[in-house]
CSV table of C-alpha atoms in Angstrom, one decimal:
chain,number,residue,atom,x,y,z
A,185,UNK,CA,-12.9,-17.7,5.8
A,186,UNK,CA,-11.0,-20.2,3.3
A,187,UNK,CA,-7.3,-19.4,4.5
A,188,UNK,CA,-6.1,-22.2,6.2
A,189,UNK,CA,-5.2,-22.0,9.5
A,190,UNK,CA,-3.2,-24.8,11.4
A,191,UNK,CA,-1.0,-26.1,14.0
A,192,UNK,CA,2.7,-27.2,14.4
A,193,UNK,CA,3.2,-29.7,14.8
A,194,UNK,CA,0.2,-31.1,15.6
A,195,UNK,CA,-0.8,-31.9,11.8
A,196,UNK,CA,1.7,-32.4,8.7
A,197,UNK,CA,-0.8,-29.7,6.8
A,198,UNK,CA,-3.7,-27.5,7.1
A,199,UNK,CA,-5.8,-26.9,4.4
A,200,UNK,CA,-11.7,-38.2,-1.8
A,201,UNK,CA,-12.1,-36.0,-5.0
A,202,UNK,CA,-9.9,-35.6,-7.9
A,203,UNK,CA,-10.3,-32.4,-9.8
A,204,UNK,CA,-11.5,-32.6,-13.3
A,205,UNK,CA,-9.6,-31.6,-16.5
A,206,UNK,CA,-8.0,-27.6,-15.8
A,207,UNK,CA,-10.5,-24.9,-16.9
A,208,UNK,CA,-10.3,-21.5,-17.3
A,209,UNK,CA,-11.2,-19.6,-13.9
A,210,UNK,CA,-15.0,-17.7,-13.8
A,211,UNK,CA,-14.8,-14.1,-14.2
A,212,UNK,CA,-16.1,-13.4,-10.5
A,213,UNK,CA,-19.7,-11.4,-10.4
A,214,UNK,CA,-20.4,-7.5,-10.2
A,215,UNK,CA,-22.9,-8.8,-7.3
A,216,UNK,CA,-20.8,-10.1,-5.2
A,217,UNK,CA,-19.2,-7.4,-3.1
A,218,UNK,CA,-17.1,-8.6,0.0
A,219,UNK,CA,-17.2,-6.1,3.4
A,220,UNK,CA,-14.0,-4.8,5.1
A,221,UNK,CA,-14.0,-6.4,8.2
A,222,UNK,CA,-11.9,-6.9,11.2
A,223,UNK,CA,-13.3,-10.1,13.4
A,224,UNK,CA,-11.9,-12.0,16.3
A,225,UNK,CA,-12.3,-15.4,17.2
A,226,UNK,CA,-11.8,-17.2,20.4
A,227,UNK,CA,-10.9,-20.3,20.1
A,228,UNK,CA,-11.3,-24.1,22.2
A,229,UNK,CA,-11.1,-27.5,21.5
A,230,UNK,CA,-14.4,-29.1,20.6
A,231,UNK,CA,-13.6,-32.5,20.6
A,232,UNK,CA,-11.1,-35.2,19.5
A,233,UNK,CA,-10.5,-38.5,17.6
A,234,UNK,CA,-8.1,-41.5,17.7
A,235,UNK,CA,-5.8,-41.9,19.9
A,236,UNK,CA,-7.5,-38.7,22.4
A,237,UNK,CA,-4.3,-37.3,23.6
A,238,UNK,CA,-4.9,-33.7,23.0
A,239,UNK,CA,-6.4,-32.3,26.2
A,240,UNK,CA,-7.2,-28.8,25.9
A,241,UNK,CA,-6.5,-26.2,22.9
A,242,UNK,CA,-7.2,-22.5,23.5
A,243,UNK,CA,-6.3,-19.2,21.5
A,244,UNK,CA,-6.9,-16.4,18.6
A,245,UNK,CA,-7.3,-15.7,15.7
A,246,UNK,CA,-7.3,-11.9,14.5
A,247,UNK,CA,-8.6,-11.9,10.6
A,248,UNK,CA,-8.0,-8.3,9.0
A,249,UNK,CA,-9.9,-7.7,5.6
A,250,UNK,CA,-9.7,-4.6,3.5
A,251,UNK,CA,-10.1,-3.5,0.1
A,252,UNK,CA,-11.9,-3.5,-2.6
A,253,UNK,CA,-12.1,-5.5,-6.9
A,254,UNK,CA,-10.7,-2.0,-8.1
A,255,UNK,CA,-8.1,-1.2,-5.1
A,256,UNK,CA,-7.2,-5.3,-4.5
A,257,UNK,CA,-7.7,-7.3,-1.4
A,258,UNK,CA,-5.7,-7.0,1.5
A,259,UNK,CA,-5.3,-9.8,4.6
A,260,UNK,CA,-3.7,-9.4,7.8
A,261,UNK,CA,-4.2,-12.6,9.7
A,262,UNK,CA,-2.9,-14.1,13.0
A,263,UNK,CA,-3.4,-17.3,14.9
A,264,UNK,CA,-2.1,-17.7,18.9
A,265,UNK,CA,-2.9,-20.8,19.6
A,266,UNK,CA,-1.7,-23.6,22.9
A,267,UNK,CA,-2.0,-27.0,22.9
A,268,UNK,CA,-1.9,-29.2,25.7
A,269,UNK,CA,-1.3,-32.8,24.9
A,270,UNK,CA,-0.3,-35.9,27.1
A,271,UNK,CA,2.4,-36.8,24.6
A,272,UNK,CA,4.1,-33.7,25.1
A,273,UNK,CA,3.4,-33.7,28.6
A,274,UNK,CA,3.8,-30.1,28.0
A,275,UNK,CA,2.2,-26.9,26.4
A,276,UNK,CA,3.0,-25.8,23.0
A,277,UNK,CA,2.3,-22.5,21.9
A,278,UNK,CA,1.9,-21.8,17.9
A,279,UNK,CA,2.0,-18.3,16.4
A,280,UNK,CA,1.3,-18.0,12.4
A,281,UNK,CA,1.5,-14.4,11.3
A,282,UNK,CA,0.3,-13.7,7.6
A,283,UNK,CA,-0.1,-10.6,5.0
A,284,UNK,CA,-1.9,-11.2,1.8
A,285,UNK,CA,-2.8,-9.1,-1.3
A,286,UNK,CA,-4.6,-10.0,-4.0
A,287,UNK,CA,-5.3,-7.6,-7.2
A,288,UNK,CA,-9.5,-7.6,-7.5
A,289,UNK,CA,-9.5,-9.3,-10.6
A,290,UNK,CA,-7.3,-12.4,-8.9
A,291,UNK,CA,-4.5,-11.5,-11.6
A,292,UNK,CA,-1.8,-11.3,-9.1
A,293,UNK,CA,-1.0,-12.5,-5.8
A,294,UNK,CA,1.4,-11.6,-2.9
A,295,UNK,CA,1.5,-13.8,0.2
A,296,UNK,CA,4.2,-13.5,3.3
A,297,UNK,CA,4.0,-15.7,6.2
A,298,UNK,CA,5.9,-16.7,9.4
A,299,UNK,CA,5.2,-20.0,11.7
A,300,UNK,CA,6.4,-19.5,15.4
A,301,UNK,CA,6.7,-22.7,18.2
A,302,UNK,CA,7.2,-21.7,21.7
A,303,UNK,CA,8.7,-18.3,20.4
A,304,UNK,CA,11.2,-19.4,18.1
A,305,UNK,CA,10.7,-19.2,14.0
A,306,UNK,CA,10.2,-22.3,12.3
A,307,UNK,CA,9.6,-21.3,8.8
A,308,UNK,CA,9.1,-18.0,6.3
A,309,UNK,CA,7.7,-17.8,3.4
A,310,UNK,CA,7.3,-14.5,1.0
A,311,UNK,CA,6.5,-14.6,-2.4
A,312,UNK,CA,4.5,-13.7,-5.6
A,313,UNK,CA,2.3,-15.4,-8.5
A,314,UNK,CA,0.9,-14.0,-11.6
A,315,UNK,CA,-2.2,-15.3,-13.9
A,316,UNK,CA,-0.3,-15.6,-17.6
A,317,UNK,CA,-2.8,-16.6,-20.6
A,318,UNK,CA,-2.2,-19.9,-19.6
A,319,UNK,CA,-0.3,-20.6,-16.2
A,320,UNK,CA,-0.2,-18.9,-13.1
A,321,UNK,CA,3.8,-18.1,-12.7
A,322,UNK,CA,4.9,-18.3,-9.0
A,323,UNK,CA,8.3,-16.9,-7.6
A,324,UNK,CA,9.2,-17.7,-4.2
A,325,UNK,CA,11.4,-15.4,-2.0
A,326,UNK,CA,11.4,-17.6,0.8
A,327,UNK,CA,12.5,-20.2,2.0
A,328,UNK,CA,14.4,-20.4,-1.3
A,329,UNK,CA,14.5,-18.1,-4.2
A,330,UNK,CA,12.6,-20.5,-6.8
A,331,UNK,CA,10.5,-20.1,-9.8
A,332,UNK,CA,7.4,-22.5,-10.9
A,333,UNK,CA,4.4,-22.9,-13.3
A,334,UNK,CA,0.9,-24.1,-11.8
A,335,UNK,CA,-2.5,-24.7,-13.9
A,336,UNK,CA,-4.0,-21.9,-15.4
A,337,UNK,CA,-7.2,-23.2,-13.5
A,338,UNK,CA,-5.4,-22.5,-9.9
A,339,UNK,CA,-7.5,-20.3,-7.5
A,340,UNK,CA,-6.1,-17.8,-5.3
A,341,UNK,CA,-7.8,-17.1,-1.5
A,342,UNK,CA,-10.2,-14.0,-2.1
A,343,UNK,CA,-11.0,-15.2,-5.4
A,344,UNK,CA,-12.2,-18.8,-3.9
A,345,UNK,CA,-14.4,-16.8,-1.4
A,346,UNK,CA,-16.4,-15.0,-4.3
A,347,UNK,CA,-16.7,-18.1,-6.4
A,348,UNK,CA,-18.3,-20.1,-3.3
A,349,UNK,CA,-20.7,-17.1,-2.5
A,350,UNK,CA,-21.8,-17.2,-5.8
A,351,UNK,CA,-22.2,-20.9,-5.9
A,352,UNK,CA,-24.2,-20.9,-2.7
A,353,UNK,CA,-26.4,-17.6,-4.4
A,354,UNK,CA,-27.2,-20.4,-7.8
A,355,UNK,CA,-28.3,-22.8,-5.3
A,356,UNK,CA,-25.2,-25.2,-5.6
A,357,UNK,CA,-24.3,-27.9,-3.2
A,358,UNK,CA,-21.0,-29.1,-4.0
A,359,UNK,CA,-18.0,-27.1,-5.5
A,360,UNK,CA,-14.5,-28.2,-6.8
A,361,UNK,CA,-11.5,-26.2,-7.3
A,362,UNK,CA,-7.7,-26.4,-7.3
A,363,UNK,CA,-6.3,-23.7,-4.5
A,364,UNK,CA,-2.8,-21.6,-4.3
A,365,UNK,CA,-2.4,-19.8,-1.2
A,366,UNK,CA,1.1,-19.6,-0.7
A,367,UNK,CA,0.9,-21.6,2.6
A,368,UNK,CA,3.4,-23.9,3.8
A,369,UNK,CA,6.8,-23.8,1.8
A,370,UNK,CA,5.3,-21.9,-0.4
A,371,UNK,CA,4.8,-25.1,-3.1
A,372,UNK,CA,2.2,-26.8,-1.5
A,373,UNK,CA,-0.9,-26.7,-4.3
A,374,UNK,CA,-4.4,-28.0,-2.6
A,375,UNK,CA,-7.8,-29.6,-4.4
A,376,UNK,CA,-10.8,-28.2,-2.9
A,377,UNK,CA,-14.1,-29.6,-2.2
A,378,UNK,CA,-16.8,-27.1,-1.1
A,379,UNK,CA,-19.9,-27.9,0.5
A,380,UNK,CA,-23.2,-25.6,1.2
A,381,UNK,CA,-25.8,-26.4,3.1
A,382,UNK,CA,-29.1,-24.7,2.7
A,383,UNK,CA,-29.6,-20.8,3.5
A,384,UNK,CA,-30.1,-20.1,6.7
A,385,UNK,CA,-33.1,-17.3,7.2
A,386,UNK,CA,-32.0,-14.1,8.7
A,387,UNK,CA,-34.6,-14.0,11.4
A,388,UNK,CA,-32.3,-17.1,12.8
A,389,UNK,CA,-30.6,-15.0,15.8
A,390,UNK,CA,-27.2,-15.7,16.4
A,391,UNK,CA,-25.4,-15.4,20.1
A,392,UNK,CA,-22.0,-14.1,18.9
A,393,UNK,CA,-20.5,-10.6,18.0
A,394,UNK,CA,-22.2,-11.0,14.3
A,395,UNK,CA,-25.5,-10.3,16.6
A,396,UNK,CA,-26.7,-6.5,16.0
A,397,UNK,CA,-24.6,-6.1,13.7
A,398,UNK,CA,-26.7,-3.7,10.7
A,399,UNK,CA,-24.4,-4.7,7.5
A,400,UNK,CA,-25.3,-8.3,8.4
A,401,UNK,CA,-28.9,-7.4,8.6
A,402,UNK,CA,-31.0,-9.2,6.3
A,403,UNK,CA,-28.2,-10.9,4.4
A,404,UNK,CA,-27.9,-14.5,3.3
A,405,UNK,CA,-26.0,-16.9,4.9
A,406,UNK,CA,-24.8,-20.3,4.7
A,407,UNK,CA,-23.3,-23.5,6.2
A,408,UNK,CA,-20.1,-24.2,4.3
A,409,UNK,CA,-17.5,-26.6,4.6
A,410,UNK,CA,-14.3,-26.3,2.9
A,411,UNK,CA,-12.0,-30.0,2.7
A,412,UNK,CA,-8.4,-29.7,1.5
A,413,UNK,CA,-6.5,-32.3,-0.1
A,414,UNK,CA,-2.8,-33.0,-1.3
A,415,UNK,CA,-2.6,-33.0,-4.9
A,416,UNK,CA,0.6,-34.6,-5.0
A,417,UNK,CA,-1.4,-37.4,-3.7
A,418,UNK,CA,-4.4,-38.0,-6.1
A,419,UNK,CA,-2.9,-40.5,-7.9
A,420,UNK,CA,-2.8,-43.2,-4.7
A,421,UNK,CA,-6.5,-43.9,-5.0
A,422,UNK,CA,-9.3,-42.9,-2.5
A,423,UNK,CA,-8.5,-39.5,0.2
A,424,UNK,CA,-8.8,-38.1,3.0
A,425,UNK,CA,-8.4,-34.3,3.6
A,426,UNK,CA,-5.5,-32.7,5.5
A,427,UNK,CA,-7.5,-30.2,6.8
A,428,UNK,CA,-11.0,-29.0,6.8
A,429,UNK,CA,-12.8,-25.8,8.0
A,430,UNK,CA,-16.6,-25.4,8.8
A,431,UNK,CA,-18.1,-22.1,9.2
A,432,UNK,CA,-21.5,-19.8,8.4
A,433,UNK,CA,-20.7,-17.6,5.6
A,434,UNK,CA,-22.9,-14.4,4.8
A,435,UNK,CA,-23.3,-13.2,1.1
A,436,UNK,CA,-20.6,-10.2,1.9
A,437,UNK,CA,-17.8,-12.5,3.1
A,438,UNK,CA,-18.0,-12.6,6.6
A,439,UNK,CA,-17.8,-15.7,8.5
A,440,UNK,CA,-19.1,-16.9,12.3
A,441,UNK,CA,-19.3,-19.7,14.0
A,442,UNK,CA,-15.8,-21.5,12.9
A,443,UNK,CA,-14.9,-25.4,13.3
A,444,UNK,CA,-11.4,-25.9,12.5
A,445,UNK,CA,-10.9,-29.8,11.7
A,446,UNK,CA,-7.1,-31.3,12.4
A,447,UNK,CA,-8.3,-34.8,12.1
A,448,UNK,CA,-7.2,-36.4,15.1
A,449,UNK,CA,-9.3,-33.1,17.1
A,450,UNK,CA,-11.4,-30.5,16.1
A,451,UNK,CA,-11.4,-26.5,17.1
A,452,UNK,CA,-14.3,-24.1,17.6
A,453,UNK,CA,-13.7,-20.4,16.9
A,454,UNK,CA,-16.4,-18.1,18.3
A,455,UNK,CA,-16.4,-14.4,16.7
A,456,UNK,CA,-15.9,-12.2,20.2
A,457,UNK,CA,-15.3,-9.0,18.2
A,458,UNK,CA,-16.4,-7.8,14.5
A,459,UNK,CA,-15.5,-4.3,13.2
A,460,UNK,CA,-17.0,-3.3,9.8
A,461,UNK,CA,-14.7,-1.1,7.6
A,462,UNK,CA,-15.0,1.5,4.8
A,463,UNK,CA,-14.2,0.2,1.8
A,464,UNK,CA,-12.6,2.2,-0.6
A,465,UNK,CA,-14.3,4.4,-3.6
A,466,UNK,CA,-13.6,2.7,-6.9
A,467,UNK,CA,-12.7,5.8,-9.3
């Protein structure tokens, strides 16, 4: 589950290495074929840092996956989320809404969003981006109708999932890539750095709603953790991610056992529900 998730305001972003030179994005592999999936995750705060003044976190996220590479990927995501902190001396209550799709070859890419706080909008953003033969052209709706040029090399949400499953499938521990997901204003442009831990054997049982479950039967799966960091900063010397997600990842796309890291506290998202869809036939 690489989309970023996050809370306002409790961090500036959600989402130290500096990319190397732009390179032309990997064709993703016949092999790997991603499972139409509907999951729910309950979430809880798991612990915090600094200063310690968030006290409890509770919530939902609803992740929606269908499609297919021939029909295009389609995400319906939400995340309920309250906070209790002894700053605020109160409870706020985040609701991000979003609907992705994303043609199968990661050609084109449609992303609409909307942040709620304590029931009132904060911020939309709708727009599109297109892979040319050597940019990826992006034309924003919301907030403001704007037009911009990012790297050629830019990889879009679905796509990012293939290329870490087939990392993790070669055996590879560590995995770079620049990331467009249409989040925030809808400029924001993220450097990823990917780690996988070693396969975990399927006869390791699990205690969540993956458990029993006969598509995940057999399949490989890994610890992954995905660290995002502002490209506008790279040039300020060492980083530190905005954002960070933790979760196990199985070779179809489906993801348990989620840690969402904010910096100053950390969220864990247990799956309570997964539905497995049809995909549709490629003609």
């Amino acid at each position: 589950m690489p989309i970023r998730t996050r809370f306002l305001p409790a961090c500036a972003a959600l989402s130290a290495i500096l990319l190397s030179a732009a390179a032309p994005v990997p064709a993703a592999p016949a092999s790997v074929v991603l499972t139409p999936h509907r999951a729910i995750y309950d979430l809880k705060l798991l612990r915090t840092r600094g200063r310690g003044d968030i006290e409890a976190v509770s919530g939902r996220i609803v992740y929606d996956f269908s499609g297919s590479a021939c029909a295009g990927y389609a995400l319906n995501f939400r995340q309920v989320s309250a906070m209790e902190s002894t700053e605020a001396s109160k409870t706020v209550l985040s609701d991000l809404r979003s609907t992705t799709w994303e043609e199968g070859g990661a050609k084109r890419f449609h992303f609409s969003s909307e942040n709620y706080v304590n029931d009132r909008s904060v911020d939309t953003v709708e727009g599109n981006a297109e892979r040319g033969g050597d940019h990826v052209a992006v034309k924003l709706a919301k907030p403001t109708d704007k037009s911009f040029d990012l790297d050629h090399a830019m990889v879009f949400p679905t796509e990012q999932m293939r290329l870490i499953i087939e990392a993790a499938r070669a055996g590879k521990t560590i995995l770079q890539m620049p990331v467009y997901d249409g989040s925030d204003n809808g400029e924001k442009v993220y450097s990823t750095m990917t780690l996988i831990g070693h396969e975990i054997g399927p006869d390791e049982k699990v205690n969540d709603a993956a458990a029993g479950q006969a598509a995940l039967a057999g399949l490989k799966r890994w610890p992954v953790t995905i660290s995002y960091f502002d490209r506008t900063d790279e040039k300020r010397g060492e980083q530190t991610p905005v954002y960070a997600i933790s979760f196990e990842l199985y070779e179809n796309g489906i993801s348990r056992a989620l840690e969402l890291d904010y910096d100053d506290f950390v969220v864990a998202g247990a799956m309570t529900q997964l539905d497995i869809k049809q995909a549709p036939e490629c003609k």
